[in-house]
CSV table of C-alpha atoms and ligand atoms in Angstrom, one decimal:
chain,number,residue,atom,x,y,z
A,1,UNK,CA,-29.2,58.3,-4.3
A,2,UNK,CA,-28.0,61.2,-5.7
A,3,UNK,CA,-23.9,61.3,-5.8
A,4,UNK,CA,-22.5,63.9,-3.9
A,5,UNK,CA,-20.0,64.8,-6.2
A,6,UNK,CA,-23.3,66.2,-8.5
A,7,UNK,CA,-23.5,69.3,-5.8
A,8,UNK,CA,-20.6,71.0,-7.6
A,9,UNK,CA,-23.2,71.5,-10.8
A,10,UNK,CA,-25.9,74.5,-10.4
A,11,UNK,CA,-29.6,74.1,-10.9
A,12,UNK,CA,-29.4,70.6,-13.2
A,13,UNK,CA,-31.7,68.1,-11.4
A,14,UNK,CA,-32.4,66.6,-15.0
A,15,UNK,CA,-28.4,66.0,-16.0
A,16,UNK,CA,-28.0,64.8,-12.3
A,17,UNK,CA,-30.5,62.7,-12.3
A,18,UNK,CA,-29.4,61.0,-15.8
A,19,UNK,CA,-25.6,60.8,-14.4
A,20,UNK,CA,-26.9,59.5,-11.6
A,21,UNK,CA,-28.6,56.5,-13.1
A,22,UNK,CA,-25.2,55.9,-15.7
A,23,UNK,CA,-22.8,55.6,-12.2
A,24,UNK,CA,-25.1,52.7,-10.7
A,25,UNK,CA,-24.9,51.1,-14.0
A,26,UNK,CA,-21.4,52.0,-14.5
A,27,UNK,CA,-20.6,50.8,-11.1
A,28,UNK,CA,-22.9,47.4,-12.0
A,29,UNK,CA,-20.3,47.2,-14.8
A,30,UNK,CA,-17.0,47.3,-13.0
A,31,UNK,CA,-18.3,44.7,-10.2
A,32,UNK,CA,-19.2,42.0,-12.8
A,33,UNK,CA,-23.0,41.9,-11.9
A,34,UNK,CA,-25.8,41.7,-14.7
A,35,UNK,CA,-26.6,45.0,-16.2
A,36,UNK,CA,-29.6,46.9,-15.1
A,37,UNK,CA,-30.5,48.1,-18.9
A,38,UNK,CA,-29.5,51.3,-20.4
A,39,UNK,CA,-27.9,53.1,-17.9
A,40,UNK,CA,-24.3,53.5,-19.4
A,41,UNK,CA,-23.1,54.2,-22.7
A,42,UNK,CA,-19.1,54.9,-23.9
A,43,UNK,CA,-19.9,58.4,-25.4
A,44,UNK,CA,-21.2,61.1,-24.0
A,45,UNK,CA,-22.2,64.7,-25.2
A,46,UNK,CA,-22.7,67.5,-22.7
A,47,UNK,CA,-24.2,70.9,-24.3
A,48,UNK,CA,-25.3,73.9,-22.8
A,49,UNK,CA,-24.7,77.8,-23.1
A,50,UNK,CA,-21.2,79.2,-21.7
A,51,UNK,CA,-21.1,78.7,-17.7
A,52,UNK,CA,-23.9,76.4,-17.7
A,53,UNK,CA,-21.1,74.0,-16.1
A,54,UNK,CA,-20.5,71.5,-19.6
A,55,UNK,CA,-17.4,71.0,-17.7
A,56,UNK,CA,-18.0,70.4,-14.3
A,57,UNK,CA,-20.6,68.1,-15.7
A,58,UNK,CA,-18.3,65.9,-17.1
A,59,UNK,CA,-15.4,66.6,-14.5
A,60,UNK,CA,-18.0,65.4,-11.9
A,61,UNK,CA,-19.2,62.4,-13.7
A,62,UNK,CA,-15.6,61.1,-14.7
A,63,UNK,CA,-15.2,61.1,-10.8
A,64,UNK,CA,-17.9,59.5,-9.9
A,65,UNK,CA,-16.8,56.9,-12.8
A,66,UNK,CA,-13.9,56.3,-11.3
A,67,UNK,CA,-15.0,56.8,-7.1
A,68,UNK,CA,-15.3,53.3,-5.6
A,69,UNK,CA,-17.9,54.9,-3.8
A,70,UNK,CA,-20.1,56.3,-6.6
A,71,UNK,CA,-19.0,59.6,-6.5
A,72,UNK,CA,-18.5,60.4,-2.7
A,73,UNK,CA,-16.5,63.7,-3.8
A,74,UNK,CA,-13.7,63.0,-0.8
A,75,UNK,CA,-11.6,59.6,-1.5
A,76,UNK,CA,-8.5,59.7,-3.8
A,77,UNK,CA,-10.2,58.9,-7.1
A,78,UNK,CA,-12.5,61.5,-6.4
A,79,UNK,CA,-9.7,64.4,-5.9
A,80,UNK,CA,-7.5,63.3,-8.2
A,81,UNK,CA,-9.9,63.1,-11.3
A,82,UNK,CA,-11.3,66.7,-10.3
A,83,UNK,CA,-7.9,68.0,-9.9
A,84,UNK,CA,-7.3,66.3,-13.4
A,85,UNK,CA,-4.4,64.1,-12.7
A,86,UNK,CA,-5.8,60.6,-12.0
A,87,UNK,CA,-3.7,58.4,-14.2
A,88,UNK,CA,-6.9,57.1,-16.1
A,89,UNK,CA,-9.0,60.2,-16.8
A,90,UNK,CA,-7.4,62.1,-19.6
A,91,UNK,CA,-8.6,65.7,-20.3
A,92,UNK,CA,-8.4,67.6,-24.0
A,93,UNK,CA,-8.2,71.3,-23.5
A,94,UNK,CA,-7.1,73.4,-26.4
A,95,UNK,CA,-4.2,75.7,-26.4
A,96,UNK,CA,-5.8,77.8,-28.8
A,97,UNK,CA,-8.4,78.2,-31.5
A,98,UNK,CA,-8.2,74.8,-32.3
A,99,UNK,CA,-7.9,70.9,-31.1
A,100,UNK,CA,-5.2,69.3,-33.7
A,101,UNK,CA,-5.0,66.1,-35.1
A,102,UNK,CA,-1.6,64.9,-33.6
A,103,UNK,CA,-3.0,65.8,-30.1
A,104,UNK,CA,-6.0,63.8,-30.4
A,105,UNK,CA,-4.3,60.7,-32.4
A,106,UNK,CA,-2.1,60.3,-29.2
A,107,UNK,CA,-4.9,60.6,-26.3
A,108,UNK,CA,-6.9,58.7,-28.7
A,109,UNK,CA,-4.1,55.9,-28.6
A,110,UNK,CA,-3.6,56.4,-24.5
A,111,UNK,CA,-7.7,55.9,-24.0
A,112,UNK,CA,-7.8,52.7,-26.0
A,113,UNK,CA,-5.7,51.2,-22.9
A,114,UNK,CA,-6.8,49.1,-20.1
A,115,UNK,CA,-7.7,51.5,-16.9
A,116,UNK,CA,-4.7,50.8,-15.2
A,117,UNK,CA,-6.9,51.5,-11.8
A,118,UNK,CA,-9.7,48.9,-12.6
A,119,UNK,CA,-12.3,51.0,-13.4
A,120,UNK,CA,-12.4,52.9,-16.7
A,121,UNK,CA,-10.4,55.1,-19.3
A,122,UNK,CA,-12.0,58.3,-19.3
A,123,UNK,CA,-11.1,60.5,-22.6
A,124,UNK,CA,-12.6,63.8,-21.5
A,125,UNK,CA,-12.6,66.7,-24.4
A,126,UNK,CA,-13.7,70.6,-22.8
A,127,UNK,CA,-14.3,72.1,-26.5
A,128,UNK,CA,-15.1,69.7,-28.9
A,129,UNK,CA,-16.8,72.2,-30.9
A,130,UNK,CA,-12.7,73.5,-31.4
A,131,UNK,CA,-12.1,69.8,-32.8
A,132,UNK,CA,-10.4,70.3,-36.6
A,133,UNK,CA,-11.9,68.5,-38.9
A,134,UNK,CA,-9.1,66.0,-39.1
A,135,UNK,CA,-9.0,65.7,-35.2
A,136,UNK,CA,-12.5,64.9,-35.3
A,137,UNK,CA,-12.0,62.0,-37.5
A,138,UNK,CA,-9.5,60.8,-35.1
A,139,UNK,CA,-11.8,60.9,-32.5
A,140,UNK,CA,-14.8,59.6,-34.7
A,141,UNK,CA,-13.0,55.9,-35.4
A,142,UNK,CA,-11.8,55.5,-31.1
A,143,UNK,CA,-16.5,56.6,-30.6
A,144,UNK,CA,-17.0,54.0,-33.4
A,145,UNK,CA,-15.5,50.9,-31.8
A,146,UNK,CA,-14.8,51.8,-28.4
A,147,UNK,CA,-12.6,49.5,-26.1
A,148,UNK,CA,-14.6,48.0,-23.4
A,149,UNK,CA,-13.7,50.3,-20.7
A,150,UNK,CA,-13.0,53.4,-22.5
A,151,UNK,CA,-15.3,56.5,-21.9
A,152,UNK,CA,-15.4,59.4,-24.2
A,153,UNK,CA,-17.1,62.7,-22.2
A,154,UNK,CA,-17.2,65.2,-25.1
A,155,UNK,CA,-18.7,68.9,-24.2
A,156,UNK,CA,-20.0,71.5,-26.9
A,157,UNK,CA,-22.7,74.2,-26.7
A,158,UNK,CA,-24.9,73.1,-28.8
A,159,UNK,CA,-25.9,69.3,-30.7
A,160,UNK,CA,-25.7,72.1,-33.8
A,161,UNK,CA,-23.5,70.2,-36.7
A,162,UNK,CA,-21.6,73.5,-36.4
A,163,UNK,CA,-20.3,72.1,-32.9
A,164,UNK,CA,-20.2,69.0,-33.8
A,165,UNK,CA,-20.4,66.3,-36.4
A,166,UNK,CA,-23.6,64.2,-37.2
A,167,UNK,CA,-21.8,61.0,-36.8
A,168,UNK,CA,-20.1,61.5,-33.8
A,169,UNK,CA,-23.1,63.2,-32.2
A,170,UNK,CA,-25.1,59.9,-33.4
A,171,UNK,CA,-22.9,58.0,-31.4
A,172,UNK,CA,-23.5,59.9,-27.6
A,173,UNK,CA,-26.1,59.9,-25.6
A,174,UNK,CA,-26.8,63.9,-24.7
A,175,UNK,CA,-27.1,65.8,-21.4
A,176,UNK,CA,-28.3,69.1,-22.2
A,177,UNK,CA,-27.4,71.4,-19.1
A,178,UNK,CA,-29.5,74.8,-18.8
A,179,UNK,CA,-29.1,78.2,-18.6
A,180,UNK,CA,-29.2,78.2,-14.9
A,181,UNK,CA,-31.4,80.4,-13.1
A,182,UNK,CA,-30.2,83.5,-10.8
A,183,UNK,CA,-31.9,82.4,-8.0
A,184,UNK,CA,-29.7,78.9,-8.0
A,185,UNK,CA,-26.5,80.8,-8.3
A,186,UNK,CA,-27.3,82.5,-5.8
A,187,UNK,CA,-27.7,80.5,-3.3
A,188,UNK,CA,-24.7,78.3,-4.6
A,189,UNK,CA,-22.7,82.0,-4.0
A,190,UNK,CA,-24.0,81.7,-0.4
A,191,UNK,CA,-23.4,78.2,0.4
A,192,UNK,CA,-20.0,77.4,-1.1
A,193,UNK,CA,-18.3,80.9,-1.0
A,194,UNK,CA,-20.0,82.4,1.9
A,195,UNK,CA,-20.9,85.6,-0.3
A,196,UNK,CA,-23.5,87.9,1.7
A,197,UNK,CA,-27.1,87.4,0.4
A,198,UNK,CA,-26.8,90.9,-1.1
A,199,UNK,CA,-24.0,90.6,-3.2
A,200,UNK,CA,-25.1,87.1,-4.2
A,201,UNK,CA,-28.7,88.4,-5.9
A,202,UNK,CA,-26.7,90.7,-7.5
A,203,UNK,CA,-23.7,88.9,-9.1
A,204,UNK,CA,-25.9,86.3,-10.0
A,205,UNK,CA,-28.2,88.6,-12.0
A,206,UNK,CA,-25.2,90.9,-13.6
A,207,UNK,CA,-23.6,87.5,-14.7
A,208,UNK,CA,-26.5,86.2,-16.6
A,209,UNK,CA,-26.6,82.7,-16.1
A,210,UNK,CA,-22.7,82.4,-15.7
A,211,UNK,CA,-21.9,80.8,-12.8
A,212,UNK,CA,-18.4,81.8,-13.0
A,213,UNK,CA,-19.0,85.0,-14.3
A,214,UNK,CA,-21.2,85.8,-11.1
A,215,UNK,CA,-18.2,84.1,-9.1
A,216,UNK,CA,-15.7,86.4,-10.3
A,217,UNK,CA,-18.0,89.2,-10.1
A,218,UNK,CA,-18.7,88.5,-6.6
A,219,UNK,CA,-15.2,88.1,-5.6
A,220,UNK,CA,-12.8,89.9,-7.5
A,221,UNK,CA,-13.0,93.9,-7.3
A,222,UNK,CA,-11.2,94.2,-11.2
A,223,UNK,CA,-13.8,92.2,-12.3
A,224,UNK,CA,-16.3,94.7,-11.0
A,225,UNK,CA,-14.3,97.9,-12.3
A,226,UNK,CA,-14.5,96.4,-15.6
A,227,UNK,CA,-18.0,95.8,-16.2
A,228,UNK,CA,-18.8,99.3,-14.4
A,229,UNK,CA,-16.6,100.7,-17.1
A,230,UNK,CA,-18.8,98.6,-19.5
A,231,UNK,CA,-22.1,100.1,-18.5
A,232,UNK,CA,-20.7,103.9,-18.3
A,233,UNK,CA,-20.7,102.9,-22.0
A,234,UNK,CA,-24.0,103.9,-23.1
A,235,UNK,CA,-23.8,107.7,-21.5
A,236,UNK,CA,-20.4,108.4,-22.6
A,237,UNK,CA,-21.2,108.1,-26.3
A,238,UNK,CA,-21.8,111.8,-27.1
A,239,UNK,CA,-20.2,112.1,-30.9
A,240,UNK,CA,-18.9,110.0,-33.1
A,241,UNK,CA,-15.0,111.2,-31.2
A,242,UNK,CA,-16.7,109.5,-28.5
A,243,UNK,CA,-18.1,106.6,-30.1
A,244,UNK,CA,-14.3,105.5,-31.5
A,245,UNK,CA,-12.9,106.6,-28.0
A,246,UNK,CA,-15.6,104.2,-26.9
A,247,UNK,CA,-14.5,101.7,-29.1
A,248,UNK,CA,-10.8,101.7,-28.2
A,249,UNK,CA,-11.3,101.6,-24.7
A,250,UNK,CA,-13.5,98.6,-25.2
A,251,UNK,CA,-10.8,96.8,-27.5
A,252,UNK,CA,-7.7,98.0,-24.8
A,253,UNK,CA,-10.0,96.5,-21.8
A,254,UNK,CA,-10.1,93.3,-23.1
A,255,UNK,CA,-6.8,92.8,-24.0
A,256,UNK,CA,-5.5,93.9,-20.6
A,257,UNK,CA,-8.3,91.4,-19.0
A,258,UNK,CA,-6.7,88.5,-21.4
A,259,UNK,CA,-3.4,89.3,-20.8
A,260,UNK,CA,-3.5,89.3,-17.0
A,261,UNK,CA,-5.3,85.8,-17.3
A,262,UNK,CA,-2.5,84.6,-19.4
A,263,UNK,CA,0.9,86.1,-18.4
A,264,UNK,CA,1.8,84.3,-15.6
A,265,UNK,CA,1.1,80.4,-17.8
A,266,UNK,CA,3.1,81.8,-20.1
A,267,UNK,CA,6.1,82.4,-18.5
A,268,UNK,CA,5.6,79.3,-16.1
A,269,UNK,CA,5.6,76.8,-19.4
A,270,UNK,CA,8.2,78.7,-20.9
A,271,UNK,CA,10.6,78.4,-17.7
A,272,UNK,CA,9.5,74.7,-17.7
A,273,UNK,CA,10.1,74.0,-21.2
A,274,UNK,CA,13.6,76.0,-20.6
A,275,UNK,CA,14.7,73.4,-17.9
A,276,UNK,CA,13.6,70.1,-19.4
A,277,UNK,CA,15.8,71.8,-23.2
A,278,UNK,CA,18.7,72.4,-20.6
A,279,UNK,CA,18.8,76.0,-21.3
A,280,UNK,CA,22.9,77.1,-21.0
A,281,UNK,CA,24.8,74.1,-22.0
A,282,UNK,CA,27.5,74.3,-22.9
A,283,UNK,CA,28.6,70.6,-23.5
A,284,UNK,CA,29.1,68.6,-26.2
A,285,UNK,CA,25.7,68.9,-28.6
A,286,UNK,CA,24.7,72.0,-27.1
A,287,UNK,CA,24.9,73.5,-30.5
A,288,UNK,CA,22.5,70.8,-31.9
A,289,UNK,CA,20.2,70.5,-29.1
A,290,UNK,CA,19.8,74.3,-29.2
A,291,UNK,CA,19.2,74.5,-32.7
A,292,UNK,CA,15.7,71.8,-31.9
A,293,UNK,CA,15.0,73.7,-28.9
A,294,UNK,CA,14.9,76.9,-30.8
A,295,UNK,CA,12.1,75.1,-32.9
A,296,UNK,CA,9.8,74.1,-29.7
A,297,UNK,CA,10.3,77.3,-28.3
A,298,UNK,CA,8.9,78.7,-31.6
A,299,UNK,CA,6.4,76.0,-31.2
A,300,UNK,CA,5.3,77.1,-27.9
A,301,UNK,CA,5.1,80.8,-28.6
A,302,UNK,CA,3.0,80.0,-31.5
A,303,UNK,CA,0.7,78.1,-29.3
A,304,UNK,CA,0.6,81.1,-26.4
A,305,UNK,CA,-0.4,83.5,-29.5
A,306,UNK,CA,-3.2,81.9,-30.0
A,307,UNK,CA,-4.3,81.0,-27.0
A,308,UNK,CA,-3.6,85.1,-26.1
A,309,UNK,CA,-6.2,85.7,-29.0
A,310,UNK,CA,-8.8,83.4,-27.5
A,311,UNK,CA,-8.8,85.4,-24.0
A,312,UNK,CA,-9.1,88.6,-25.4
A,313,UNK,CA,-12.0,87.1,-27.6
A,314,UNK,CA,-13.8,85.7,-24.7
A,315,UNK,CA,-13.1,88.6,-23.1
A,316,UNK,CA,-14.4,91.2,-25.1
A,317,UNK,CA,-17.3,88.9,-25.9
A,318,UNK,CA,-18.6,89.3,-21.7
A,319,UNK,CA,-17.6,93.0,-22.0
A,320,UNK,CA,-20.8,92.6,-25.5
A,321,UNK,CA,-23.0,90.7,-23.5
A,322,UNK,CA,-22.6,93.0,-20.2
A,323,UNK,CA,-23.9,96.2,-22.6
A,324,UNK,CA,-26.3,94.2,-24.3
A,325,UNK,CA,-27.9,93.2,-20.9
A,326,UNK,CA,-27.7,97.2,-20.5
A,327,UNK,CA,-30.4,98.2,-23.3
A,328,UNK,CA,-32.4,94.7,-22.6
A,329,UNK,CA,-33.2,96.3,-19.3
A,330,UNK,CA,-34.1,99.7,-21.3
A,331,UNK,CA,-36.7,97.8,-23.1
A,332,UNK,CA,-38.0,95.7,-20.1
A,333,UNK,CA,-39.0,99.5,-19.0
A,334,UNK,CA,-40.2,100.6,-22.2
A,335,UNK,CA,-42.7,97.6,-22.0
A,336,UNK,CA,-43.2,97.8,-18.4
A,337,UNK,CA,-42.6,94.7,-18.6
A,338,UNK,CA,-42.3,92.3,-15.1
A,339,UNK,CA,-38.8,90.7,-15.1
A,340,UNK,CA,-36.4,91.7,-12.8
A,341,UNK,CA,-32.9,94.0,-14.3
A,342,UNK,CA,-29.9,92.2,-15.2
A,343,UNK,CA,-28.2,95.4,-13.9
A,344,UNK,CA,-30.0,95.9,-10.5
A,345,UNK,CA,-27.3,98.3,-10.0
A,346,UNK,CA,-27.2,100.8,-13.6
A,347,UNK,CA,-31.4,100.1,-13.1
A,348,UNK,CA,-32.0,104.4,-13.2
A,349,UNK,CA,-29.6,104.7,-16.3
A,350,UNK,CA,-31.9,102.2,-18.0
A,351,UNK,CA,-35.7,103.9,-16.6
A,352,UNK,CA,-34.0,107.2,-17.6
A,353,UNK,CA,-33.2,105.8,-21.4
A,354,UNK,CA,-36.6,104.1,-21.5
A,355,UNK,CA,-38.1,107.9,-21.2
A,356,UNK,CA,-36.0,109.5,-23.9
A,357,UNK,CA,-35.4,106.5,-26.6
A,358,UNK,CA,-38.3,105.0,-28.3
A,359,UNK,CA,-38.5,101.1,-27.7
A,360,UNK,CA,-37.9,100.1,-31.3
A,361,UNK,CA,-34.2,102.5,-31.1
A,362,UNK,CA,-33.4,100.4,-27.9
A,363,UNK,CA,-34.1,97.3,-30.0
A,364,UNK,CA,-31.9,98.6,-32.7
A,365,UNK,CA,-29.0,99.1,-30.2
A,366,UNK,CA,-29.6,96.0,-29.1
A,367,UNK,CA,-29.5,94.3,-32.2
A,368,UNK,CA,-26.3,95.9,-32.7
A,369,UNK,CA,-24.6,93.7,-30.0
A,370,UNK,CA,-25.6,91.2,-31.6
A,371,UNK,CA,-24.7,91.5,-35.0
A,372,UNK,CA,-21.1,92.7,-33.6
A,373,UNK,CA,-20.8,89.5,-31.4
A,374,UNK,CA,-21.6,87.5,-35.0
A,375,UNK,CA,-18.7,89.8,-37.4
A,376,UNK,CA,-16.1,88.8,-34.6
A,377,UNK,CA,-17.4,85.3,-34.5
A,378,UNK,CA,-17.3,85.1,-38.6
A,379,UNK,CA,-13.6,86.5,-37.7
A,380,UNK,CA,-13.6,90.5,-38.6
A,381,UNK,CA,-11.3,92.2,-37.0
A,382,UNK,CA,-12.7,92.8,-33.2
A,383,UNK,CA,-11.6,96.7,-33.8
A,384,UNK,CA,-13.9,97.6,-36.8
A,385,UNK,CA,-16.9,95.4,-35.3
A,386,UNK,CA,-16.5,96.8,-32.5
A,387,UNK,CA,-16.5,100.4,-33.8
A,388,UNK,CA,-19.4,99.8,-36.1
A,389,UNK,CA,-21.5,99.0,-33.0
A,390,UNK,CA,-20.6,101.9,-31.4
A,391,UNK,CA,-21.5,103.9,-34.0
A,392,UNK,CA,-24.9,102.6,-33.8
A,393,UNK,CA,-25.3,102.5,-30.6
A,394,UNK,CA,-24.6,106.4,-31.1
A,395,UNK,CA,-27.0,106.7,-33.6
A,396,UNK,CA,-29.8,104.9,-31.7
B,401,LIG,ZN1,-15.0,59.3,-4.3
């Protein structure tokens, strides 16, 4: 029986199928009964492209872990884990660029403990691919030699040794999640968010396989406005004026999107961090105690910073793959090729371009994406990639 917990993840019969056998076993486990074989194992790996659901995957099976029901998606354990605050389930989300050593050291230490709930320690780490080397080690001795009841739920795109390290990798058993077809989000759109079958097709096309991207997209009219602004792109780059104008626009866009996504964390943590310091004493050791809190405000700005630099990143990176969906549809007509658009709705834009450009100057523009998305990756400055690109995407 498959869990109900699973229907949160989109178009994944294999990874549900594979969870579904570890939660029996799991379960098996827990009661005391004979093992039925292979089912469990203490380390897991989820990998997958962005918005294939890594996460959800692992959300979902630490609460079916911990569900005395095997994953019934409605008792206690069940909300709690999802809502991530079940006392046993411990999740490792980096502020910014980077997991660090102390962080992991500490939830390290915390997982080795007896589930206080009776079922398991679950250590559950969103990026590990953002694991420092250091951190990695940490984690690396705790996969090693695993308490009994300690579960370590470790998510990353790839198995690449650039996302993670052999020896940890060695250690999990893998659940690679897809690239989940349109046709699945879809229908997920319909059923859980009550989108209209029309708007459904086409944010799950424009989103390319994410399912929160075709979420947002289907919900949220900014999100919409921005990617339209994205796809005027192409038209609007008339000179190389235009192309830098292009360029900035791009750059601004996706540091407004991060900052809206951000702002309001930011001043929530920092209002919380101000009342636990006691923020306007004036007793005795007030001076001292504001001299350390100066320090972990510093300390919390730092780690805001670089958390702002990750959303604009990420967001400048869906603005990249938006366009470069753009002049993948200009060569599907310049082969006549029979796929369906990403962009259902810029569709006559990319016919018309097909006429005027030859197929291998749509390549090259494409290409151009490409090698822009790699410079930022490799950590040049988003501005000059980004204006190099549009320079060629000028050029043609
Ligand atoms: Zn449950």
């Amino acid at each position: 029986m498959t869990p109900p917990v699973f229907a949160e993840l989109v178009g994944q019969p294999d990874a549900v199928a594979t969870m579904s056998r570890a939660v029996a076993a799991a379960d098996a486990i827990v009661r005391g009964q004979p093992q039925d074989g292979q089912g469990m194992t203490h380390a897991w790996l989820f990998t997958g492209p962005p918005g294939s659901g890594r996460s959800v995957a692992a959300r979902t099976f630490a609460a079916a872990l911990q569900c005395p029901n095997g994953g019934c998606g409605a008792c206690q354990a069940c909300h709690t884990t999802l809502a991530g605050t079940h006392a046993d389930v411990r999740f490792v989300v980096p502020e910014g660029l980077s997991i660090a050593v102390g962080e992991m050291r500490a939830l390290v230490l915390r997982a080795a403990s007896s589930p206080t709930q009776g079922r398991w320690q679950v250590l559950l780490v969103e990026d590990a691919d953002r694991l420092t080397e250091a951190a990695g080690n940490a984690l690396l001795k705790a996969v090693e030699e695993p308490p009994p009841r300690t579960v370590f739920l470790l998510c990353t795109p790839s198995t690449h040794p650039d996302d993670i390290s052999v020896t940890i990798r060695s250690r999990c058993r893998v659940v690679p999640l897809r690239q989940p077809p349109a046709d699945a989000i879809a229908e997920v759109l319909r059923r859980r968010d009550g989108t209209d079958d029309q708007t459904a097709a086409w944010a799950a096309a424009a989103a390319q396989g994410h399912v929160g991207r075709a979420r947002r997209l289907a919900r949220d009219p900014q999100a919409r406005t921005r990617r339209d602004a994205v796809l005027a792109v192409p038209r609007r780059l008339t000179g190389i004026g235009a192309a830098f104008d292009a360029a900035s626009a791009l750059i601004e866009a996706a540091e407004a999107e991060a900052s809206a996504s951000v702002t309001e964390t930011d001043a929530k943590e920092r209002a919380a961090l101000e009342t636990a310091l006691g923020a306007g004493g004036t007793g005795k050791g007030a001076a001292g105690a504001a001299r350390g809190s100066a320090g972990q405000l510093k300390d919390l700005e730092r780690r805001q910073r670089s958390r702002a630099t990750r959303a604009q990143r990420d967001a400048l990176d869906r603005a990249l793959v938006d366009l470069a969906g753009f002049y993948r549809d200009v060569l599907v007509h310049s082969f006549q090729a029979s796929v369906a658009p990403v962009h259902a709705d810029a569709d006559d834009l990319a016919s018309a371009a097909a006429e005027k450009w030859p197929a291998e100057s749509a390549l090259r523009r494409l290409e151009a994406i490409l090698e822009c998305r790699t410079a930022i990756e490799a950590n040049v400055k988003p501005r000059i990639a980004v204006e190099a690109m549009m320079l060629s995407l000028w050029r043609g």
